Coordinates of C-alpha atoms (C1' of nucleotides) in Angstrom, one line a residue:
Chain W
X1 CA 89.2 58.4 18.9
X2 CA 86.4 59.0 20.6
X3 CA 88.3 60.6 23.6
X4 CA 86.9 61.2 27.0
X5 CA 85.4 64.5 27.5
X6 CA 87.1 66.7 30.7
X7 CA 84.5 68.5 31.6
X8 CA 80.8 68.0 31.2
X9 CA 79.6 64.4 31.7
X10 CA 78.1 63.1 28.8
X11 CA 75.0 62.8 29.8
X12 CA 72.8 63.5 26.9
X13 CA 69.4 65.5 28.6
X14 CA 67.2 63.5 25.8
X15 CA 66.1 64.7 22.6
X16 CA 68.7 67.2 21.9
X17 CA 71.5 65.5 20.3
X18 CA 73.8 67.9 18.4
X19 CA 73.4 71.0 16.4
X20 CA 71.6 71.0 13.1
X21 CA 70.7 74.1 10.6
X22 CA 72.1 73.0 7.3
X23 CA 70.5 73.8 3.9
X24 CA 69.8 70.3 3.5
X25 CA 67.5 69.8 6.7
X26 CA 64.0 71.1 6.4
X27 CA 62.1 72.9 9.1
X28 CA 59.6 69.8 9.0
X29 CA 62.3 67.5 9.4
X30 CA 62.7 65.1 13.4
X31 CA 65.3 66.4 15.8
X32 CA 67.5 63.6 15.6
X33 CA 67.1 63.2 11.8
X34 CA 68.0 66.5 11.6
X35 CA 71.1 65.7 13.2
X36 CA 72.3 62.9 11.5
X37 CA 71.8 64.5 8.1
X38 CA 74.0 67.5 9.7
X39 CA 76.4 65.1 10.6
X40 CA 76.4 63.1 7.9
X41 CA 76.9 66.4 5.2
X42 CA 80.2 66.8 7.7
X43 CA 81.7 63.8 7.8
X44 CA 81.2 62.8 4.3
X45 CA 81.8 65.6 2.5
X46 CA 85.6 65.1 4.5
X47 CA 85.9 61.1 3.7
X48 CA 83.7 60.2 1.1
X49 CA 80.7 58.0 1.6
X50 CA 82.7 54.9 1.3
X51 CA 84.9 56.6 3.8
X52 CA 82.6 57.4 6.8
X53 CA 81.3 54.5 8.9
X54 CA 77.7 54.8 10.2
X55 CA 79.7 54.9 13.0
X56 CA 81.2 57.8 12.3
X57 CA 77.8 59.7 11.9
X58 CA 76.2 58.8 14.1
X59 CA 79.0 59.7 16.6
X60 CA 79.4 63.0 15.1
X61 CA 75.3 63.0 15.6
X62 CA 75.3 62.3 19.2
X63 CA 73.8 59.4 18.8
X64 CA 73.7 55.5 19.0
X65 CA 74.3 53.9 15.3
X66 CA 71.4 51.7 15.3
X67 CA 69.5 55.3 15.6
X68 CA 70.2 55.4 12.0
X69 CA 68.1 52.7 11.4
X70 CA 64.5 54.4 12.7
X71 CA 65.0 57.2 10.6
X72 CA 66.6 55.8 7.6
X73 CA 66.0 52.9 5.7
X74 CA 70.0 52.3 5.8
X75 CA 73.2 54.2 5.1
X76 CA 71.8 54.4 1.1
X77 CA 68.9 56.3 1.9
X78 CA 70.8 59.1 4.3
X79 CA 72.7 59.7 1.4
X80 CA 70.4 59.8 -1.1
X81 CA 68.3 62.4 0.9
X82 CA 71.1 64.3 1.3
X83 CA 71.8 64.4 -1.9
X84 CA 68.5 64.6 -3.0
X85 CA 67.5 67.6 -0.7
X86 CA 70.8 69.4 -1.9
X87 CA 69.9 69.0 -5.6
X88 CA 66.1 70.9 -4.8
X89 CA 67.5 73.4 -3.0
X90 CA 70.0 74.2 -5.7
X91 CA 67.4 74.1 -8.8
X92 CA 64.9 75.9 -6.9
X93 CA 66.8 78.6 -6.0
X94 CA 68.4 79.1 -9.4
X95 CA 64.5 79.0 -11.0
X96 CA 63.7 81.7 -7.9
X97 CA 66.0 83.6 -9.2
X98 CA 65.3 83.4 -12.9
X99 CA 61.6 83.9 -12.3
X100 CA 62.3 87.3 -10.9
X101 CA 65.4 88.4 -13.0
X102 CA 64.3 90.7 -15.8
X103 CA 63.5 90.2 -19.3
X104 CA 67.4 90.3 -20.5
X105 CA 70.3 87.9 -21.0
X106 CA 72.9 89.6 -19.0
X107 CA 70.7 90.2 -15.8
X108 CA 69.1 86.4 -16.2
X109 CA 73.2 85.2 -16.3
X110 CA 73.9 87.2 -13.6
X111 CA 71.1 86.0 -11.9
X112 CA 72.0 82.2 -12.3
X113 CA 75.7 82.7 -11.7
X114 CA 74.6 84.3 -8.3
X115 CA 72.6 81.7 -6.9
X116 CA 74.8 78.9 -8.6
X117 CA 78.1 80.1 -7.0
X118 CA 75.9 81.4 -3.3
X119 CA 74.8 77.8 -3.0
X120 CA 78.0 76.4 -3.6
X121 CA 79.7 78.5 -1.4
X122 CA 77.3 79.1 1.8
X123 CA 76.6 75.0 1.2
X124 CA 79.7 73.8 0.5
X125 CA 79.5 70.7 2.3
X126 CA 76.9 70.1 0.7
X127 CA 77.7 70.2 -3.1
X128 CA 81.1 69.0 -2.4
X129 CA 79.2 66.0 -1.2
X130 CA 77.1 66.5 -4.7
X131 CA 79.8 66.5 -6.8
X132 CA 81.9 63.7 -5.8
X133 CA 79.6 60.8 -4.2
X134 CA 76.9 60.4 -7.3
X135 CA 78.6 57.2 -7.9
X136 CA 77.8 56.1 -4.4
X137 CA 74.2 56.6 -5.6
X138 CA 72.1 53.3 -6.9
X139 CA 70.6 53.2 -10.0
X140 CA 66.8 54.7 -8.3
X141 CA 68.1 57.6 -6.4
X142 CA 71.1 58.3 -8.8
X143 CA 68.4 58.6 -11.3
X144 CA 66.4 61.5 -9.4
X145 CA 69.5 63.8 -8.8
X146 CA 71.0 63.5 -12.0
X147 CA 67.4 64.7 -13.7
X148 CA 68.1 67.5 -11.0
X149 CA 71.4 68.1 -12.3
X150 CA 70.2 68.0 -15.9
X151 CA 67.7 70.7 -15.0
X152 CA 70.1 73.2 -13.5
X153 CA 72.4 72.8 -16.5
X154 CA 69.3 73.2 -19.3
X155 CA 69.0 76.9 -17.9
X156 CA 72.0 77.7 -18.0
X157 CA 71.9 76.8 -21.6
X158 CA 68.2 78.2 -22.1
X159 CA 69.7 81.7 -21.0
X160 CA 73.1 81.9 -23.0
X161 CA 71.2 80.6 -26.1
X162 CA 68.7 83.0 -26.0
X163 CA 71.4 85.8 -25.4
X164 CA 72.6 84.0 -28.4
X165 CA 70.0 84.4 -30.6
X166 CA 69.4 88.2 -29.1
X167 CA 72.9 88.9 -30.9
X168 CA 73.6 89.7 -27.3
X169 CA 76.2 86.8 -26.2
X170 CA 78.7 86.6 -29.3
X171 CA 80.2 83.1 -28.6
X172 CA 80.3 80.9 -31.1
X173 CA 79.5 77.6 -28.8
X174 CA 76.7 78.4 -26.7
X175 CA 76.5 75.1 -24.8
X176 CA 80.1 74.7 -24.1
X177 CA 80.0 78.4 -22.7
X178 CA 77.3 77.8 -20.5
X179 CA 79.0 73.8 -19.0
X180 CA 82.0 76.0 -18.6
X181 CA 80.0 78.5 -16.7
X182 CA 78.4 75.9 -14.8
X183 CA 81.4 73.9 -13.9
X184 CA 83.2 76.7 -12.8
X185 CA 81.1 78.1 -10.6
X186 CA 80.2 74.4 -9.2
X187 CA 84.3 73.8 -8.7
X188 CA 84.3 76.8 -6.0
X189 CA 82.9 74.9 -3.3
X190 CA 86.4 72.7 -3.6
X191 CA 88.3 75.6 -3.1
X192 CA 86.6 78.4 -1.2
X193 CA 87.6 78.9 2.2
X194 CA 85.8 80.9 4.5
X195 CA 88.8 82.7 5.9
X196 CA 90.0 83.9 3.1
X197 CA 91.0 87.2 1.0
X198 CA 87.8 87.2 -0.6
X199 CA 84.0 88.0 0.6
X200 CA 81.3 85.5 -0.6
X201 CA 80.0 88.7 -2.5
X202 CA 83.2 89.7 -3.8
X203 CA 83.6 86.3 -5.6
X204 CA 79.8 86.1 -6.2
X205 CA 80.2 89.8 -8.7
X206 CA 83.3 88.3 -10.2
X207 CA 82.1 85.0 -10.9
X208 CA 78.7 87.4 -12.9
X209 CA 81.6 89.1 -14.3
X210 CA 83.8 87.0 -15.7
X211 CA 80.7 84.6 -16.6
X212 CA 79.3 87.4 -18.9
X213 CA 82.9 87.1 -21.2
X214 CA 82.8 83.8 -21.7
X215 CA 79.3 83.8 -23.3
X216 CA 81.0 86.6 -25.7
X217 CA 78.4 90.1 -24.2
X218 CA 78.8 92.5 -26.0
X219 CA 75.6 94.9 -25.1
X220 CA 73.4 95.9 -28.2
X221 CA 72.9 99.2 -29.5
X222 CA 76.3 99.7 -28.6
X223 CA 78.6 98.4 -31.1
X224 CA 81.5 98.9 -28.4
X225 CA 85.0 99.9 -29.6
X226 CA 87.8 97.6 -27.5
X227 CA 86.5 95.5 -25.4
X228 CA 83.2 95.2 -23.4
X229 CA 85.1 96.0 -20.0
X230 CA 84.1 99.5 -20.3
X231 CA 80.5 98.3 -20.3
X232 CA 80.7 97.0 -16.4
X233 CA 82.1 97.9 -13.5
X234 CA 81.1 102.0 -12.7
X235 CA 81.6 101.6 -9.1
X236 CA 84.1 99.9 -6.8
X237 CA 87.6 99.3 -6.9
X238 CA 88.9 96.2 -9.1
X239 CA 92.0 94.8 -8.5
Chain M
X1 CA 81.3 37.7 -7.2
X2 CA 84.3 35.9 -8.1
X3 CA 82.1 34.0 -10.4
X4 CA 83.1 30.9 -12.0
X5 CA 84.8 31.0 -15.7
X6 CA 82.6 28.5 -17.9
X7 CA 85.3 28.2 -20.4
X8 CA 89.2 28.4 -20.7
X9 CA 90.7 27.3 -17.5
X10 CA 92.2 30.3 -15.1
X11 CA 95.7 28.9 -16.3
X12 CA 97.6 31.6 -16.2
X13 CA 101.1 31.1 -18.1
X14 CA 103.2 32.8 -16.0
X15 CA 104.2 36.6 -16.0
X16 CA 101.3 38.4 -18.5
X17 CA 99.2 39.1 -16.0
X18 CA 96.2 41.7 -17.6
X19 CA 96.2 44.4 -20.4
X20 CA 98.3 47.9 -19.4
X21 CA 98.9 51.2 -21.2
X22 CA 97.6 54.0 -19.1
X23 CA 99.3 57.2 -19.1
X24 CA 100.6 56.6 -15.6
X25 CA 102.1 53.6 -15.9
X26 CA 105.7 54.2 -17.2
X27 CA 108.2 52.2 -19.8
X28 CA 110.1 51.2 -17.1
X29 CA 107.7 49.3 -15.1
X30 CA 107.5 45.9 -14.5
X31 CA 104.7 43.6 -16.0
X32 CA 103.0 42.9 -12.7
X33 CA 102.8 46.3 -11.1
X34 CA 102.0 48.3 -14.3
X35 CA 98.9 46.0 -14.6
X36 CA 98.3 46.5 -11.1
X37 CA 98.2 50.7 -11.6
X38 CA 96.5 50.1 -14.7
X39 CA 93.5 48.0 -12.8
X40 CA 93.6 50.5 -10.1
X41 CA 92.8 53.4 -12.2
X42 CA 90.3 51.3 -14.0
X43 CA 88.2 50.6 -10.5
X44 CA 89.2 53.4 -8.6
X45 CA 88.0 56.0 -11.1
X46 CA 84.6 54.2 -10.7
X47 CA 83.9 53.1 -7.1
X48 CA 86.6 55.8 -5.3
X49 CA 89.5 54.9 -3.2
X50 CA 87.6 53.6 -0.2
X51 CA 84.7 52.0 -2.6
X52 CA 87.5 49.7 -4.0
X53 CA 89.0 46.6 -2.0
X54 CA 92.8 45.3 -2.2
X55 CA 90.7 42.4 -4.0
X56 CA 88.9 44.2 -6.6
X57 CA 91.9 45.5 -7.8
X58 CA 93.9 42.2 -7.5
X59 CA 91.1 40.7 -9.3
X60 CA 91.2 43.6 -12.3
X61 CA 94.8 43.1 -12.7
X62 CA 94.7 39.1 -13.4
X63 CA 96.4 38.4 -9.9
X64 CA 96.0 37.3 -6.5
X65 CA 95.5 40.1 -3.5
X66 CA 99.0 39.4 -2.2
X67 CA 100.9 40.5 -5.0
X68 CA 99.5 43.9 -4.3
X69 CA 102.2 44.1 -1.6
X70 CA 104.9 42.5 -3.3
X71 CA 105.0 46.0 -5.7
X72 CA 103.8 48.5 -3.6
X73 CA 104.1 48.8 0.0
X74 CA 100.5 49.2 1.0
X75 CA 96.5 50.5 -1.1
X76 CA 97.6 53.8 -0.3
X77 CA 101.2 53.5 -1.7
X78 CA 99.3 52.1 -4.6
X79 CA 96.8 55.1 -4.8
X80 CA 99.7 57.6 -4.4
X81 CA 101.5 56.2 -6.9
X82 CA 98.8 56.6 -9.6
X83 CA 98.1 59.8 -8.2
X84 CA 101.4 61.3 -8.0
X85 CA 102.2 60.4 -11.8
X86 CA 99.1 61.2 -13.2
X87 CA 99.6 65.1 -12.1
X88 CA 103.3 64.4 -13.2
X89 CA 102.1 63.9 -16.7
X90 CA 99.5 66.9 -16.6
X91 CA 102.5 69.5 -15.6
X92 CA 104.9 68.1 -17.8
X93 CA 102.9 68.6 -20.9
X94 CA 101.5 71.6 -20.0
X95 CA 105.3 72.9 -19.3
X96 CA 106.6 71.7 -22.7
X97 CA 103.2 73.4 -24.5
X98 CA 104.2 76.6 -23.0
X99 CA 108.1 76.2 -23.7
X100 CA 106.9 75.5 -27.6
X101 CA 103.9 78.0 -28.1
X102 CA 105.2 81.4 -29.1
X103 CA 105.4 84.6 -26.9
X104 CA 102.6 85.5 -27.5
X105 CA 99.4 85.9 -25.2
X106 CA 96.4 84.5 -27.0
X107 CA 98.7 81.8 -28.1
X108 CA 100.1 80.6 -25.2
X109 CA 96.3 80.2 -23.4
X110 CA 95.3 78.0 -26.0
X111 CA 98.8 75.9 -26.0
X112 CA 98.2 75.1 -22.7
X113 CA 94.2 75.0 -22.7
X114 CA 94.5 72.9 -25.5
X115 CA 96.9 70.4 -23.2
X116 CA 94.7 70.6 -20.2
X117 CA 91.3 70.0 -21.8
X118 CA 93.4 67.0 -24.1
X119 CA 94.9 65.3 -21.1
X120 CA 91.4 64.9 -19.0
X121 CA 90.1 63.6 -22.6
X122 CA 92.5 61.1 -23.3
X123 CA 93.7 60.2 -19.5
X124 CA 89.9 60.7 -18.0
X125 CA 90.2 57.7 -15.7
X126 CA 93.7 59.1 -14.1
X127 CA 92.5 62.8 -14.2
X128 CA 88.6 61.4 -12.6
X129 CA 90.6 59.7 -9.9
X130 CA 92.8 62.9 -9.0
X131 CA 89.9 65.3 -8.9
X132 CA 88.2 63.3 -6.4
X133 CA 90.5 61.3 -4.3
X134 CA 93.0 63.2 -3.0
X135 CA 91.2 63.3 0.2
X136 CA 92.3 59.7 0.4
X137 CA 95.7 60.6 0.7
X138 CA 97.9 60.8 3.6
X139 CA 99.1 63.8 4.8
X140 CA 102.9 63.1 3.2
X141 CA 101.9 62.3 -0.4
X142 CA 98.7 64.8 -0.1
X143 CA 102.0 67.1 -0.2
X144 CA 103.7 66.4 -3.2
X145 CA 100.3 65.9 -5.3
X146 CA 98.5 69.6 -3.9
X147 CA 102.3 71.5 -4.8
X148 CA 102.2 69.8 -8.0
X149 CA 98.6 70.9 -9.1
X150 CA 99.5 74.5 -7.4
X151 CA 102.6 74.3 -10.4
X152 CA 99.7 73.7 -12.7
X153 CA 97.7 76.8 -11.4
X154 CA 100.1 78.8 -11.6
X155 CA 100.7 78.4 -15.2
X156 CA 97.3 79.5 -16.0
X157 CA 97.8 82.5 -13.9
X158 CA 101.1 83.9 -15.6
X159 CA 99.9 83.6 -19.1
X160 CA 96.5 85.3 -18.1
X161 CA 98.4 87.9 -15.9
X162 CA 100.4 88.7 -18.5
X163 CA 98.2 88.9 -21.4
X164 CA 96.5 91.3 -18.9
X165 CA 99.4 93.2 -18.8
X166 CA 100.4 93.7 -22.0
X167 CA 96.5 94.4 -22.6
X168 CA 95.5 91.7 -24.6
X169 CA 93.3 90.6 -21.9
X170 CA 90.9 92.7 -20.7
X171 CA 89.5 91.2 -17.8
X172 CA 89.0 92.7 -14.8
X173 CA 89.6 89.6 -12.5
X174 CA 92.6 87.4 -14.3
X175 CA 93.0 85.1 -11.0
X176 CA 89.7 84.4 -11.1
X177 CA 89.4 84.2 -14.9
X178 CA 92.6 81.5 -14.6
X179 CA 91.0 79.5 -12.2
X180 CA 87.0 79.4 -13.9
X181 CA 89.3 78.3 -17.1
X182 CA 91.4 75.6 -15.2
X183 CA 88.0 74.4 -13.4
X184 CA 86.0 74.3 -16.2
X185 CA 88.8 72.4 -18.8
X186 CA 89.3 69.8 -15.3
X187 CA 85.8 69.0 -15.6
X188 CA 85.8 67.8 -18.9
X189 CA 87.0 64.7 -17.6
X190 CA 83.7 64.5 -15.5
X191 CA 81.2 64.7 -18.7
X192 CA 82.8 63.3 -21.9
X193 CA 81.7 60.1 -22.8
X194 CA 83.9 58.7 -25.8
X195 CA 81.3 58.0 -27.8
X196 CA 79.6 61.5 -27.7
X197 CA 78.7 63.8 -30.6
X198 CA 81.9 65.7 -30.5
X199 CA 85.6 64.7 -31.4
X200 CA 88.4 65.6 -28.6
X201 CA 89.3 67.9 -31.2
X202 CA 86.5 69.7 -31.3
X203 CA 85.8 69.6 -27.6
X204 CA 89.5 71.0 -27.6
X205 CA 89.1 74.0 -29.9
X206 CA 85.8 74.8 -28.5
X207 CA 87.2 74.8 -25.3
X208 CA 90.5 77.3 -26.2
X209 CA 88.0 79.1 -28.1
X210 CA 85.6 80.1 -25.3
X211 CA 88.6 80.6 -23.2
X212 CA 89.3 83.3 -25.4
X213 CA 86.6 85.6 -24.8
X214 CA 86.9 84.6 -20.7
X215 CA 90.0 86.4 -20.8
X216 CA 88.5 89.0 -22.2
X217 CA 90.6 88.4 -25.1
X218 CA 90.9 91.5 -27.7
X219 CA 93.7 91.5 -30.6
X220 CA 96.3 94.4 -30.1
X221 CA 96.4 97.1 -33.0
X222 CA 92.8 96.8 -33.8
X223 CA 90.1 98.3 -31.8
X224 CA 88.2 95.7 -32.8
X225 CA 84.7 97.1 -33.6
X226 CA 81.3 94.7 -31.9
X227 CA 82.4 91.9 -30.7
X228 CA 85.7 90.1 -30.9
X229 CA 84.2 87.3 -32.6
X230 CA 84.7 88.2 -36.1
X231 CA 89.3 87.8 -35.0
X232 CA 88.2 84.1 -34.8
X233 CA 86.9 81.3 -37.2
X234 CA 88.8 81.9 -40.4
X235 CA 87.8 78.4 -40.8
X236 CA 85.8 75.5 -40.0
X237 CA 81.6 75.5 -40.2
X238 CA 81.0 76.6 -36.2
X239 CA 77.4 75.5 -35.0
Chain N
dC1 C1' 48.1 55.5 39.8
dC2 C1' 48.6 52.2 36.0
dG3 C1' 49.8 51.2 30.6
dG4 C1' 51.6 51.2 26.4
dG5 C1' 54.3 53.1 23.0
dG6 C1' 58.0 55.4 20.4
dG7 C1' 62.9 56.8 20.4
dT8 C1' 67.2 55.0 22.1
dT9 C1' 70.6 51.9 23.2
dG10 C1' 74.4 48.2 23.8
dA11 C1' 75.6 43.7 21.8
dA12 C1' 76.0 41.1 18.5
dC13 C1' 75.4 39.1 13.8
dG14 C1' 77.9 37.1 8.9
dA15 C1' 80.9 39.5 5.7
dT16 C1' 84.1 41.9 4.0
dC17 C1' 88.3 45.1 4.9
dG18 C1' 93.8 45.7 4.7
dT19 C1' 97.9 42.9 5.5
dT20 C1' 100.9 39.1 6.8
dC21 C1' 102.7 34.6 6.3
dG22 C1' 104.8 30.1 4.9
dG23 C1' 105.0 27.6 1.0
dC24 C1' 105.3 26.3 -4.0
dA25 C1' 106.8 27.3 -9.2
dC26 C1' 110.2 28.4 -11.6
dA27 C1' 114.5 30.8 -14.6
dG28 C1' 119.5 30.8 -14.1
dG29 C1' 124.4 30.0 -12.3
dG30 C1' 127.4 26.7 -10.5
Chain F
dC1 C1' 122.4 18.0 -11.8
dC2 C1' 121.2 21.2 -7.3
dC3 C1' 120.8 25.6 -5.5
dT4 C1' 119.8 29.7 -4.8
dG5 C1' 116.1 33.5 -5.5
dT6 C1' 112.1 35.9 -7.2
dG7 C1' 107.9 36.3 -7.9
dC8 C1' 103.4 34.5 -7.1
dC9 C1' 99.5 31.9 -4.3
dG10 C1' 95.9 30.6 -0.6
dA11 C1' 95.2 30.8 3.4
dA12 C1' 94.5 33.1 7.4
dC13 C1' 94.9 37.0 10.8
dG14 C1' 92.7 40.8 13.6
dA15 C1' 89.3 44.9 12.7
dT16 C1' 85.9 46.9 11.0
dC17 C1' 82.0 47.1 7.8
dG18 C1' 76.5 48.1 7.8
dT19 C1' 72.9 45.9 9.6
dT20 C1' 69.4 43.8 13.6
dC21 C1' 67.1 42.9 17.7
dA22 C1' 65.4 42.7 22.7
dA23 C1' 65.9 45.4 26.2
dC24 C1' 65.0 50.1 28.3
dC25 C1' 63.9 54.9 29.2
dC26 C1' 60.4 58.1 29.4
dC27 C1' 56.8 61.0 28.2
dC28 C1' 52.0 60.8 27.5
dG29 C1' 47.0 59.5 27.7
dG30 C1' 43.8 57.6 30.7

DNA sequence: CCGGGGGTTGAACGATCGTTCGGCACAGGG
DNA sequence: CCCTGTGCCGAACGATCGTTCAACCCCCGG
């Protein structure tokens, strides 16, 4: 690999290693640490943790392999940082969406489904990593990430159960429907390709809509004849 | 790792390496090849392809590392065999279920959801491998497996679209609902633990039920008041 | 001007990786 | 009886792995 660059000498002007900007890079991070995190997400999402070497990550970040150990305890520590931050971003975004949503089961479900799908669309590589490389985490870091994942699932469970208790959702299996929704939304990161026929907004809207069907959404006050389809889709040409 | 065995000398009585019996082990397989396949599924499902060494697989199969190369071209070839067979089992089972099902969208959807969930429950490790280690496959073998996966998805798409065309399913987004269903059913392999509170049959039944809600199942002939819930659940105490 | 220190480097460590190879054990046909 | 072939083994190959280390560069306070 590492082919010679045809133009522009590899001279690095010091302290500007590579392109940052990922959802797991936080504003307070040092430049090189941010570049390493970003590079790790990029490369590990493709080849996996064990399929990616420290040299691969360092090369993608534009630094020497040894630099990694000045910013992280180990390759494992870098993975732990990425996964922990990724789950943190997801949970926080979901919490905020839930907090801002009105006291209505359908609106709440739409809110958290929207956030969940959007995060998995926009932070696709981080999500992919978080879903496939948990097994590469050592016990301590794994417990932290799993705890956050449970928190995320619990938020969905609560919304669906509440909707059922109020009679707005009619599914006889709230917890299973809830898990099926999160599973389906999480899987978006596995198939979505940025150049596809649907925009992110369209995908989000569709998943929100189908998720409401999944929980058996039946608006209160109206017994609703036929199906619940009429209550939806005021605007927009569906296809 | 290779700790000395305290009792029972490692003497092998030739030609009886280890315990076989996995869904990707076929009847015509030689004993040692079967043991290697079975061991590969077991170990790789836990640590991933790159996280598993040839020595790990050989040890789990009770043979020497060199034996692997008498039955497979390489470690990569062994993975290709496992994944290819796994997808083949899934697609064939779904095809047969579809063939045996009556000409009714709801019954067909129940049939293929049932098979899909059951395969992912009973062949959990193979499924886990197939969902997370496609990236470790080289181009040729990958194309084969991806083609089979597309076939599987197409069967779901066709059933859902047909149900919509007949007015039995009311979802405005058949393809998205279809993909959400397969995603959710596939994810079963990621969370199911054999000792859990629900039996496999119960999980299958619940997923069938929720899947029908997901596509907006509204039985024909009856405009159905309230929700579709009444049409279901004749027997069995739901919870 | 000088001195110090954090960030970076190339080189090297032992360990383990996938793979190969020569030879051994043993069943079956002459 | 021997001879052949098949399946298995231990040992070893070079490559690459994660990690360490001493030296270096360059910015910054004095």
